[in-house]
Amino acid sequence: MLKNKSKQLGQGMTEYIIIVALIAVAAISVYNLFGQTVRTQVGDLAAELGGGTTSGNATGLGTEAQTAATRETTLGDFEQAE
């Protein structure tokens, strides 16, 4: 009976490790997907917290992202790399 309880406790820990690993992979994927914008914003945030000045690139990148999001696209705009 003691062996059974020990196996169950190990199973719960394994499930938590898998969940944490999946969250880490998802966070890394999102960071890579929005890479330049996130890096610029994190850099500007660190500069502000350190008492320095920001580069201002985050505002420009945010505006570019909003412009791209509102642009109308169709299947004719699709280009496949050769």
mmCIF file with all atom_site columns, C-alpha atoms in Angstrom:
data_model
loop_
_atom_site.group_PDB
_atom_site.id
_atom_site.type_symbol
_atom_site.label_atom_id
_atom_site.label_alt_id
_atom_site.label_comp_id
_atom_site.label_asym_id
_atom_site.label_entity_id
_atom_site.label_seq_id
_atom_site.pdbx_PDB_ins_code
_atom_site.Cartn_x
_atom_site.Cartn_y
_atom_site.Cartn_z
_atom_site.occupancy
_atom_site.B_iso_or_equiv
_atom_site.pdbx_formal_charge
_atom_site.auth_seq_id
_atom_site.auth_comp_id
_atom_site.auth_asym_id
_atom_site.auth_atom_id
_atom_site.pdbx_PDB_model_num
ATOM 1  C CA . MET A 1 1  ? 0.000  0.000  0.000   1.00 0.00 ? 1  MET A CA 1
ATOM 2  C CA . LEU A 1 2  ? 2.862  2.380  0.736   1.00 0.00 ? 2  LEU A CA 1
ATOM 3  C CA . LYS A 1 3  ? 4.359  1.779  -2.726  1.00 0.00 ? 3  LYS A CA 1
ATOM 4  C CA . ASN A 1 4  ? 1.070  2.732  -4.384  1.00 0.00 ? 4  ASN A CA 1
ATOM 5  C CA . LYS A 1 5  ? 0.871  6.066  -2.555  1.00 0.00 ? 5  LYS A CA 1
ATOM 6  C CA . SER A 1 6  ? 4.488  6.852  -3.452  1.00 0.00 ? 6  SER A CA 1
ATOM 7  C CA . LYS A 1 7  ? 3.811  6.228  -7.143  1.00 0.00 ? 7  LYS A CA 1
ATOM 8  C CA . GLN A 1 8  ? 0.776  8.518  -7.050  1.00 0.00 ? 8  GLN A CA 1
ATOM 9  C CA . LEU A 1 9  ? 2.765  11.353 -5.487  1.00 0.00 ? 9  LEU A CA 1
ATOM 10 C CA . GLY A 1 10 ? 5.431  10.990 -8.181  1.00 0.00 ? 10 GLY A CA 1
ATOM 11 C CA . GLN A 1 11 ? 2.782  11.041 -10.883 1.00 0.00 ? 11 GLN A CA 1
ATOM 12 C CA . GLY A 1 12 ? 1.391  14.365 -9.613  1.00 0.00 ? 12 GLY A CA 1
ATOM 13 C CA . MET A 1 13 ? 4.856  15.932 -9.634  1.00 0.00 ? 13 MET A CA 1
ATOM 14 C CA . THR A 1 14 ? 5.457  14.684 -13.174 1.00 0.00 ? 14 THR A CA 1
ATOM 15 C CA . GLU A 1 15 ? 2.201  16.276 -14.344 1.00 0.00 ? 15 GLU A CA 1
ATOM 16 C CA . TYR A 1 16 ? 3.196  19.631 -12.827 1.00 0.00 ? 16 TYR A CA 1
ATOM 17 C CA . ILE A 1 17 ? 6.605  19.467 -14.515 1.00 0.00 ? 17 ILE A CA 1
ATOM 18 C CA . ILE A 1 18 ? 4.952  18.772 -17.874 1.00 0.00 ? 18 ILE A CA 1
ATOM 19 C CA . ILE A 1 19 ? 2.574  21.726 -17.402 1.00 0.00 ? 19 ILE A CA 1
ATOM 20 C CA . VAL A 1 20 ? 5.438  24.062 -16.455 1.00 0.00 ? 20 VAL A CA 1
ATOM 21 C CA . ALA A 1 21 ? 7.432  22.876 -19.476 1.00 0.00 ? 21 ALA A CA 1
ATOM 22 C CA . LEU A 1 22 ? 4.474  23.527 -21.811 1.00 0.00 ? 22 LEU A CA 1
ATOM 23 C CA . ILE A 1 23 ? 4.004  27.023 -20.376 1.00 0.00 ? 23 ILE A CA 1
ATOM 24 C CA . ALA A 1 24 ? 7.728  27.719 -20.852 1.00 0.00 ? 24 ALA A CA 1
ATOM 25 C CA . VAL A 1 25 ? 7.623  26.528 -24.480 1.00 0.00 ? 25 VAL A CA 1
ATOM 26 C CA . ALA A 1 26 ? 4.542  28.671 -25.142 1.00 0.00 ? 26 ALA A CA 1
ATOM 27 C CA . ALA A 1 27 ? 6.196  31.735 -23.589 1.00 0.00 ? 27 ALA A CA 1
ATOM 28 C CA . ILE A 1 28 ? 9.353  31.246 -25.648 1.00 0.00 ? 28 ILE A CA 1
ATOM 29 C CA . SER A 1 29 ? 7.279  30.808 -28.814 1.00 0.00 ? 29 SER A CA 1
ATOM 30 C CA . VAL A 1 30 ? 5.329  34.013 -28.189 1.00 0.00 ? 30 VAL A CA 1
ATOM 31 C CA . TYR A 1 31 ? 8.536  35.877 -27.406 1.00 0.00 ? 31 TYR A CA 1
ATOM 32 C CA . ASN A 1 32 ? 10.085 34.689 -30.679 1.00 0.00 ? 32 ASN A CA 1
ATOM 33 C CA . LEU A 1 33 ? 6.918  35.436 -32.667 1.00 0.00 ? 33 LEU A CA 1
ATOM 34 C CA . PHE A 1 34 ? 6.720  39.029 -31.448 1.00 0.00 ? 34 PHE A CA 1
ATOM 35 C CA . GLY A 1 35 ? 10.491 39.225 -31.019 1.00 0.00 ? 35 GLY A CA 1
ATOM 36 C CA . GLN A 1 36 ? 11.599 42.670 -32.099 1.00 0.00 ? 36 GLN A CA 1
ATOM 37 C CA . THR A 1 37 ? 8.630  44.500 -30.601 1.00 0.00 ? 37 THR A CA 1
ATOM 38 C CA . VAL A 1 38 ? 8.937  42.703 -27.264 1.00 0.00 ? 38 VAL A CA 1
ATOM 39 C CA . ARG A 1 39 ? 12.717 43.180 -27.130 1.00 0.00 ? 39 ARG A CA 1
ATOM 40 C CA . THR A 1 40 ? 12.360 46.888 -27.823 1.00 0.00 ? 40 THR A CA 1
ATOM 41 C CA . GLN A 1 41 ? 9.642  47.330 -25.211 1.00 0.00 ? 41 GLN A CA 1
ATOM 42 C CA . VAL A 1 42 ? 11.572 45.360 -22.589 1.00 0.00 ? 42 VAL A CA 1
ATOM 43 C CA . GLY A 1 43 ? 14.697 47.400 -23.352 1.00 0.00 ? 43 GLY A CA 1
ATOM 44 C CA . ASP A 1 44 ? 12.798 50.673 -23.089 1.00 0.00 ? 44 ASP A CA 1
ATOM 45 C CA . LEU A 1 45 ? 11.197 49.520 -19.829 1.00 0.00 ? 45 LEU A CA 1
ATOM 46 C CA . ALA A 1 46 ? 14.590 48.611 -18.384 1.00 0.00 ? 46 ALA A CA 1
ATOM 47 C CA . ALA A 1 47 ? 15.991 51.988 -19.437 1.00 0.00 ? 47 ALA A CA 1
ATOM 48 C CA . GLU A 1 48 ? 13.091 53.841 -17.814 1.00 0.00 ? 48 GLU A CA 1
ATOM 49 C CA . LEU A 1 49 ? 13.422 51.850 -14.593 1.00 0.00 ? 49 LEU A CA 1
ATOM 50 C CA . GLY A 1 50 ? 17.144 52.581 -14.563 1.00 0.00 ? 50 GLY A CA 1
ATOM 51 C CA . GLY A 1 51 ? 16.517 56.304 -14.855 1.00 0.00 ? 51 GLY A CA 1
ATOM 52 C CA . GLY A 1 52 ? 17.682 56.569 -18.455 1.00 0.00 ? 52 GLY A CA 1
ATOM 53 C CA . THR A 1 53 ? 15.865 57.582 -21.599 1.00 0.00 ? 53 THR A CA 1
ATOM 54 C CA . THR A 1 54 ? 14.111 55.307 -24.057 1.00 0.00 ? 54 THR A CA 1
ATOM 55 C CA . SER A 1 55 ? 14.990 54.822 -27.691 1.00 0.00 ? 55 SER A CA 1
ATOM 56 C CA . GLY A 1 56 ? 11.404 55.475 -28.772 1.00 0.00 ? 56 GLY A CA 1
ATOM 57 C CA . ASN A 1 57 ? 11.475 52.482 -31.114 1.00 0.00 ? 57 ASN A CA 1
ATOM 58 C CA . ALA A 1 58 ? 8.611  50.749 -29.297 1.00 0.00 ? 58 ALA A CA 1
ATOM 59 C CA . THR A 1 59 ? 6.160  53.471 -30.343 1.00 0.00 ? 59 THR A CA 1
ATOM 60 C CA . GLY A 1 60 ? 7.178  53.207 -33.981 1.00 0.00 ? 60 GLY A CA 1
ATOM 61 C CA . LEU A 1 61 ? 6.981  49.419 -33.976 1.00 0.00 ? 61 LEU A CA 1
ATOM 62 C CA . GLY A 1 62 ? 3.565  49.556 -32.322 1.00 0.00 ? 62 GLY A CA 1
ATOM 63 C CA . THR A 1 63 ? 2.282  51.959 -34.956 1.00 0.00 ? 63 THR A CA 1
ATOM 64 C CA . GLU A 1 64 ? 3.635  49.727 -37.739 1.00 0.00 ? 64 GLU A CA 1
ATOM 65 C CA . ALA A 1 65 ? 1.893  46.705 -36.194 1.00 0.00 ? 65 ALA A CA 1
ATOM 66 C CA . GLN A 1 66 ? -1.432 48.569 -36.000 1.00 0.00 ? 66 GLN A CA 1
ATOM 67 C CA . THR A 1 67 ? -1.117 49.680 -39.616 1.00 0.00 ? 67 THR A CA 1
ATOM 68 C CA . ALA A 1 68 ? -0.370 46.135 -40.756 1.00 0.00 ? 68 ALA A CA 1
ATOM 69 C CA . ALA A 1 69 ? -3.306 44.780 -38.743 1.00 0.00 ? 69 ALA A CA 1
ATOM 70 C CA . THR A 1 70 ? -5.822 47.159 -40.318 1.00 0.00 ? 70 THR A CA 1
ATOM 71 C CA . ARG A 1 71 ? -4.602 46.640 -43.897 1.00 0.00 ? 71 ARG A CA 1
ATOM 72 C CA . GLU A 1 72 ? -7.099 44.767 -46.086 1.00 0.00 ? 72 GLU A CA 1
ATOM 73 C CA . THR A 1 73 ? -5.614 41.624 -47.599 1.00 0.00 ? 73 THR A CA 1
ATOM 74 C CA . THR A 1 74 ? -6.898 39.020 -50.011 1.00 0.00 ? 74 THR A CA 1
ATOM 75 C CA . LEU A 1 75 ? -5.543 35.796 -51.428 1.00 0.00 ? 75 LEU A CA 1
ATOM 76 C CA . GLY A 1 76 ? -4.026 37.886 -54.239 1.00 0.00 ? 76 GLY A CA 1
ATOM 77 C CA . ASP A 1 77 ? -1.660 39.417 -51.661 1.00 0.00 ? 77 ASP A CA 1
ATOM 78 C CA . PHE A 1 78 ? -0.269 36.002 -50.735 1.00 0.00 ? 78 PHE A CA 1
ATOM 79 C CA . GLU A 1 79 ? 3.291  35.406 -51.923 1.00 0.00 ? 79 GLU A CA 1
ATOM 80 C CA . GLN A 1 80 ? 5.093  32.130 -51.580 1.00 0.00 ? 80 GLN A CA 1
ATOM 81 C CA . ALA A 1 81 ? 8.873  32.137 -51.218 1.00 0.00 ? 81 ALA A CA 1
ATOM 82 C CA . GLU A 1 82 ? 10.600 30.049 -53.828 1.00 0.00 ? 82 GLU A CA 1
#
